[in-house]
Short mmCIF file of C-alpha atoms in Angstrom, two decimals:
data_model
loop_
_atom_site.label_atom_id
_atom_site.label_comp_id
_atom_site.label_asym_id
_atom_site.label_seq_id
_atom_site.Cartn_x
_atom_site.Cartn_y
_atom_site.Cartn_z
CA PHE A 1 41.54 2.03 -58.60
CA MET A 2 38.87 -0.75 -58.65
CA ASN A 3 39.88 -2.28 -55.74
CA GLU A 4 38.81 0.52 -53.36
CA ILE A 5 35.43 0.90 -55.09
CA PRO A 6 33.42 -0.98 -52.66
CA SER A 7 30.66 -3.51 -54.60
CA ALA A 8 27.38 -2.16 -56.01
CA SER A 9 24.63 -3.49 -53.80
CA VAL A 10 21.11 -2.92 -55.76
CA VAL A 11 18.38 -1.23 -52.61
CA ARG A 12 14.98 -1.62 -53.63
CA ALA A 13 12.33 0.75 -51.74
CA GLU A 14 8.67 0.66 -51.57
CA ILE A 15 5.96 2.93 -50.26
CA ILE A 16 3.08 1.43 -48.61
CA ASN A 17 0.53 2.94 -46.61
CA PRO A 18 -0.49 1.51 -43.33
CA GLU A 19 -3.71 0.19 -44.26
CA ALA A 20 -1.84 -1.92 -47.31
CA GLN A 21 0.58 -2.56 -45.01
CA GLN A 22 -1.66 -4.33 -42.29
CA ALA A 23 -3.43 -5.85 -44.95
CA THR A 24 -0.29 -7.40 -46.79
CA GLU A 25 0.90 -8.50 -42.97
CA THR A 26 -2.36 -10.04 -42.31
CA ALA A 27 -1.98 -12.23 -45.44
CA ARG A 28 0.52 -13.54 -44.88
CA VAL A 29 0.56 -15.41 -41.74
CA VAL A 30 -3.40 -16.14 -43.11
CA LEU A 31 -0.80 -18.22 -45.33
CA LYS A 32 1.41 -19.57 -43.24
CA TRP A 33 -2.02 -20.62 -41.08
CA LEU A 34 -3.59 -22.22 -43.96
CA LEU A 35 0.28 -24.12 -44.70
CA ASP A 36 0.33 -25.13 -41.63
CA VAL A 37 -3.16 -26.87 -41.18
CA CYS A 38 -2.43 -28.89 -44.14
CA GLN A 39 0.35 -30.30 -42.75
CA ASP A 40 -1.41 -31.13 -39.42
CA SER A 41 -4.53 -32.63 -40.74
CA ASP A 42 -5.70 -35.04 -43.62
CA GLY A 43 -9.31 -33.94 -43.23
CA LEU A 44 -8.17 -29.95 -43.39
CA THR A 45 -6.59 -30.07 -46.09
CA ARG A 46 -9.78 -32.06 -48.05
CA ILE A 47 -11.61 -29.40 -46.38
CA LEU A 48 -9.65 -26.60 -47.78
CA ALA A 49 -9.17 -28.42 -51.05
CA ASP A 50 -13.22 -28.33 -51.80
CA SER A 51 -13.72 -24.96 -50.66
CA LEU A 52 -11.20 -23.72 -53.14
CA CYS A 53 -12.82 -25.09 -55.94
CA ARG A 54 -16.83 -24.14 -55.20
CA LYS A 55 -18.12 -21.78 -57.61
CA ARG A 56 -18.40 -18.46 -56.23
CA LYS A 57 -20.93 -15.36 -57.92
CA SER A 58 -18.22 -12.77 -59.48
CA ASN A 59 -19.17 -9.32 -60.62
CA ASP A 60 -16.23 -8.39 -61.57
CA LYS A 61 -14.55 -8.98 -65.42
CA VAL A 62 -11.66 -10.83 -65.30
CA LYS A 63 -9.29 -11.34 -68.67
CA GLY A 64 -9.30 -14.57 -69.83
CA THR A 65 -12.70 -15.89 -68.70
CA CYS A 66 -16.14 -16.73 -70.27
CA THR A 67 -18.29 -17.17 -67.21
CA ALA A 68 -19.29 -15.04 -64.64
CA GLU A 69 -18.98 -18.11 -62.38
CA GLN A 70 -15.84 -18.99 -61.04
CA THR A 71 -13.91 -20.96 -58.44
CA TYR A 72 -11.82 -19.38 -55.52
CA LEU A 73 -9.17 -21.23 -57.67
CA GLU A 74 -9.67 -19.79 -60.54
CA ARG A 75 -9.79 -16.47 -59.25
CA LEU A 76 -6.57 -16.80 -57.17
CA MET A 77 -4.83 -18.68 -60.57
CA LEU A 78 -5.78 -15.61 -62.67
CA ARG A 79 -4.21 -13.05 -60.18
CA ASP A 80 -1.08 -15.21 -59.65
CA VAL A 81 1.15 -12.61 -61.76
CA LEU A 82 -0.25 -9.28 -59.98
CA LEU A 83 0.52 -10.71 -56.58
CA PRO A 84 3.51 -9.66 -54.86
CA SER A 85 6.44 -12.78 -55.28
CA TYR A 86 5.72 -12.54 -51.09
CA PHE A 87 2.42 -13.77 -51.64
CA ASN A 88 2.85 -16.40 -54.50
CA VAL A 89 5.65 -18.43 -52.40
CA PRO A 90 3.44 -19.42 -49.20
CA LEU A 91 0.10 -19.70 -51.55
CA HIS A 92 2.53 -22.49 -54.01
CA GLU A 93 3.45 -24.51 -50.91
CA VAL A 94 -0.68 -24.28 -50.20
CA TYR A 95 -0.84 -25.52 -53.80
CA ILE A 96 1.15 -28.28 -53.47
CA ARG A 97 -0.11 -29.65 -49.69
CA LEU A 98 -3.80 -29.45 -51.38
CA LEU A 99 -1.83 -32.03 -54.95
CA VAL A 100 -2.04 -34.38 -52.06
CA ASP A 101 -5.82 -34.98 -52.39
CA SER A 102 -6.38 -36.60 -55.63
CA SER A 103 -9.40 -35.15 -55.90
CA PHE A 104 -7.90 -31.66 -55.59
CA LYS A 105 -5.32 -32.72 -58.30
CA GLN A 106 -7.56 -33.20 -60.50
CA ARG A 107 -9.35 -29.85 -60.59
CA TYR A 108 -6.06 -28.25 -60.47
CA ALA A 109 -5.20 -29.64 -63.68
CA VAL A 110 -8.60 -28.52 -65.26
CA THR A 111 -8.57 -25.35 -63.42
CA PHE A 112 -4.92 -24.54 -64.76
CA ALA A 113 -5.81 -25.63 -68.45
CA LYS A 114 -9.17 -23.76 -68.39
CA THR A 115 -7.13 -20.46 -66.86
CA TYR A 116 -3.66 -20.89 -69.03
CA LYS A 117 -4.49 -18.59 -71.89
CA GLY A 118 -6.14 -15.51 -69.04
CA ILE A 119 -2.79 -16.11 -67.02
CA TYR A 120 -0.31 -15.68 -69.52
CA ASP A 121 -2.12 -12.75 -71.34
CA ALA A 122 -2.00 -11.08 -68.57
#
């Protein structure tokens, strides 16, 4: 009797409006492009690393932060747990590629330590 029952499979369905679907696809393409750029040029890797570590004025309150000014890297790290997995994988690949830059590696470690509580309290 058990041999007659087909194996169960899990189906996951998401309902996404067309604008969100377009934004999702655009973000994935941009992340893949950034990874390709980082793999092709050390100079562009350094420029991207420096850009992510620049401060940006922030008007919104993010849990776990003490200041209104945040770098782009801080903003990404604090929102990382909220992003779907298909964004996290390429984003983390970009981080890994950027870690070859010693300056970025140090700033990444400092930013991770600074945002640790906010990341895991979310």
